[in-house]
Amino acid sequence: ILHNTTDMYMLGSEVVHENERFQQYKGKIDFSFTSPPYFEKEQYSQEDTQSFKKFPQYDLWRDGFLDQTIKTICEFSRPDRYACWNISDVQFGREVYPLVEDSKKAFEKYGMRYHGLMKMALSPMPGGNRTKEDGTGTSRYTCKVGNLLLKYEPILVFYKPEK
């Protein structure tokens, strides 16, 4: 008999590991799929609990939010299980923040192996899918779906090996 469990926590992913009730799931989670905020590119509200408010500079956000969220996923996942992480690099002016690479490093630091990349194609937007002369996309993350050239968001797949 399979028993599925769903539990809701109104906490940031960077602090949920501190919750006493959440502790029961340490080493027991079968699968994680999340799409964390892309630093300050995604602002869900102006509450002080939002990660871009708590950690206003990228290095603070990376170390305080991104790293701790990934650490929790790794510590609470069962061995021989997977986690999927929907994240993309972000750009502000000329500054590019390497969320994809920083995520890979954190997962590997906490014991999960990079297993591959899935591409989540985004809906076409007017003027949003520009092409270069050679027919490739101007965005770093583009893929062909049929005859359409679409932007995509990476979904990184990680595997937690058995000890």
CSV table of C-alpha atoms in Angstrom, one decimal:
chain,number,residue,atom,x,y,z
A,1,ILE,CA,0.0,0.0,0.0
A,2,LEU,CA,1.3,3.4,-1.0
A,3,HIS,CA,0.7,6.3,1.3
A,4,ASN,CA,1.1,9.8,-0.1
A,5,THR,CA,1.6,12.7,2.2
A,6,THR,CA,0.9,16.3,1.6
A,7,ASP,CA,1.8,18.9,4.2
A,8,MET,CA,1.6,22.7,3.8
A,9,TYR,CA,4.1,25.2,5.4
A,10,MET,CA,3.7,28.9,5.2
A,11,LEU,CA,7.5,29.4,5.5
A,12,GLY,CA,10.3,30.3,3.2
A,13,SER,CA,12.1,27.4,1.7
A,14,GLU,CA,15.3,28.7,3.3
A,15,VAL,CA,13.9,28.4,6.8
A,16,VAL,CA,11.5,25.4,6.6
A,17,HIS,CA,14.2,23.0,7.8
A,18,GLU,CA,14.0,24.8,11.2
A,19,ASN,CA,10.3,23.8,11.6
A,20,GLU,CA,9.9,21.1,14.2
A,21,ARG,CA,7.0,19.4,12.4
A,22,PHE,CA,8.9,19.4,9.1
A,23,GLN,CA,11.8,17.5,10.7
A,24,GLN,CA,9.8,14.3,10.4
A,25,TYR,CA,10.5,14.3,6.7
A,26,LYS,CA,14.3,14.3,6.9
A,27,GLY,CA,15.7,11.7,4.6
A,28,LYS,CA,12.1,10.6,3.5
A,29,ILE,CA,11.1,12.8,0.6
A,30,ASP,CA,10.8,10.9,-2.6
A,31,PHE,CA,10.8,13.7,-5.2
A,32,SER,CA,11.2,17.5,-5.2
A,33,PHE,CA,10.2,19.9,-7.9
A,34,THR,CA,10.5,23.6,-7.4
A,35,SER,CA,10.9,26.8,-9.2
A,36,PRO,CA,12.5,29.2,-6.8
A,37,PRO,CA,12.4,33.0,-7.4
A,38,TYR,CA,15.1,34.1,-9.8
A,39,PHE,CA,16.8,36.5,-7.3
A,40,GLU,CA,15.0,39.9,-7.6
A,41,LYS,CA,13.7,39.2,-11.2
A,42,GLU,CA,10.6,37.6,-9.7
A,43,GLN,CA,9.0,39.6,-6.9
A,44,TYR,CA,5.9,37.9,-5.6
A,45,SER,CA,5.1,40.6,-3.0
A,46,GLN,CA,6.8,43.4,-1.1
A,47,GLU,CA,6.7,41.6,2.2
A,48,ASP,CA,9.9,41.5,4.2
A,49,THR,CA,9.8,37.7,4.1
A,50,GLN,CA,10.5,37.6,0.4
A,51,SER,CA,14.0,36.4,-0.4
A,52,PHE,CA,15.0,39.4,-2.5
A,53,LYS,CA,14.1,41.6,0.5
A,54,LYS,CA,15.8,39.4,3.1
A,55,PHE,CA,18.9,39.1,0.9
A,56,PRO,CA,19.1,42.3,-1.3
A,57,GLN,CA,22.5,41.6,-2.9
A,58,TYR,CA,23.1,38.6,-5.1
A,59,ASP,CA,25.9,37.0,-3.1
A,60,LEU,CA,23.8,37.3,0.1
A,61,TRP,CA,20.8,35.8,-1.7
A,62,ARG,CA,22.9,33.0,-3.2
A,63,ASP,CA,24.4,32.1,0.2
A,64,GLY,CA,21.3,32.7,2.4
A,65,PHE,CA,18.4,31.6,0.2
A,66,LEU,CA,19.6,29.5,-2.8
A,67,ASP,CA,22.2,27.5,-0.9
A,68,GLN,CA,20.1,26.8,2.1
A,69,THR,CA,17.0,25.8,0.0
A,70,ILE,CA,19.1,23.4,-1.9
A,71,LYS,CA,20.7,22.0,1.3
A,72,THR,CA,17.3,21.3,2.6
A,73,ILE,CA,16.2,19.5,-0.5
A,74,CYS,CA,19.4,17.3,-0.4
A,75,GLU,CA,19.1,16.5,3.3
A,76,PHE,CA,15.4,15.7,3.2
A,77,SER,CA,15.5,13.6,0.0
A,78,ARG,CA,15.7,9.8,0.3
A,79,PRO,CA,18.7,8.1,-1.4
A,80,ASP,CA,18.1,6.9,-4.9
A,81,ARG,CA,15.6,9.7,-5.6
A,82,TYR,CA,15.5,12.8,-7.9
A,83,ALA,CA,15.0,16.5,-7.6
A,84,CYS,CA,14.0,18.9,-10.4
A,85,TRP,CA,15.0,22.5,-10.1
A,86,ASN,CA,13.5,25.1,-12.6
A,87,ILE,CA,15.9,28.0,-12.6
A,88,SER,CA,17.5,30.4,-15.2
A,89,ASP,CA,20.3,32.9,-15.2
A,90,VAL,CA,19.1,36.5,-14.9
A,91,GLN,CA,20.5,39.7,-16.3
A,92,PHE,CA,20.3,43.2,-14.9
A,93,GLY,CA,21.8,45.6,-17.4
A,94,ARG,CA,25.2,44.1,-18.3
A,95,GLU,CA,25.4,42.0,-15.1
A,96,VAL,CA,24.5,38.3,-15.5
A,97,TYR,CA,23.8,36.3,-12.4
A,98,PRO,CA,24.7,32.6,-12.9
A,99,LEU,CA,21.8,31.0,-11.0
A,100,VAL,CA,22.1,27.8,-13.1
A,101,GLU,CA,25.8,27.2,-12.3
A,102,ASP,CA,25.5,28.3,-8.7
A,103,SER,CA,22.6,25.8,-8.3
A,104,LYS,CA,24.6,23.0,-9.8
A,105,LYS,CA,27.5,23.7,-7.5
A,106,ALA,CA,25.2,23.8,-4.4
A,107,PHE,CA,23.4,20.5,-5.2
A,108,GLU,CA,26.8,18.8,-5.8
A,109,LYS,CA,28.2,20.3,-2.6
A,110,TYR,CA,25.3,18.6,-0.7
A,111,GLY,CA,25.6,15.2,-2.3
A,112,MET,CA,23.3,15.2,-5.3
A,113,ARG,CA,24.6,14.6,-8.8
A,114,TYR,CA,23.7,16.5,-11.9
A,115,HIS,CA,21.7,14.1,-14.0
A,116,GLY,CA,20.7,16.3,-17.0
A,117,LEU,CA,18.6,19.1,-18.4
A,118,MET,CA,15.0,19.3,-19.5
A,119,LYS,CA,13.8,22.3,-21.5
A,120,MET,CA,10.4,23.9,-20.5
A,121,ALA,CA,9.4,25.7,-23.7
A,122,LEU,CA,7.7,29.1,-23.1
A,123,SER,CA,4.8,30.5,-25.0
A,124,PRO,CA,5.7,32.6,-27.9
A,125,MET,CA,5.5,36.4,-27.2
A,126,PRO,CA,5.3,39.1,-29.8
A,127,GLY,CA,8.9,40.2,-30.5
A,128,GLY,CA,10.1,37.8,-27.8
A,129,ASN,CA,11.7,35.1,-30.0
A,130,ARG,CA,14.2,37.0,-32.0
A,131,THR,CA,16.6,35.2,-34.3
A,132,LYS,CA,20.1,35.9,-35.6
A,133,GLU,CA,21.1,35.7,-39.3
A,134,ASP,CA,22.0,32.1,-38.9
A,135,GLY,CA,18.5,31.2,-37.6
A,136,THR,CA,19.5,30.6,-34.0
A,137,GLY,CA,17.9,32.5,-31.1
A,138,THR,CA,19.3,35.7,-29.6
A,139,SER,CA,18.4,34.3,-26.1
A,140,ARG,CA,20.9,31.9,-24.5
A,141,TYR,CA,18.0,29.5,-23.8
A,142,THR,CA,16.2,28.8,-27.1
A,143,CYS,CA,15.0,25.6,-28.7
A,144,LYS,CA,13.1,24.5,-31.8
A,145,VAL,CA,9.7,23.0,-31.4
A,146,GLY,CA,8.5,22.1,-34.9
A,147,ASN,CA,9.1,25.2,-37.0
A,148,LEU,CA,9.0,27.5,-34.0
A,149,LEU,CA,12.1,28.9,-32.2
A,150,LEU,CA,11.1,29.3,-28.6
A,151,LYS,CA,12.7,30.5,-25.4
A,152,TYR,CA,12.8,27.9,-22.7
A,153,GLU,CA,13.6,27.7,-19.0
A,154,PRO,CA,16.0,25.0,-17.8
A,155,ILE,CA,14.8,22.3,-15.5
A,156,LEU,CA,17.9,20.8,-13.9
A,157,VAL,CA,17.6,17.2,-12.8
A,158,PHE,CA,19.6,15.9,-9.8
A,159,TYR,CA,20.0,12.4,-8.4
A,160,LYS,CA,20.8,11.5,-4.8
A,161,PRO,CA,22.8,8.3,-4.8
A,162,GLU,CA,22.5,5.5,-2.3
A,163,LYS,CA,25.3,5.6,0.3
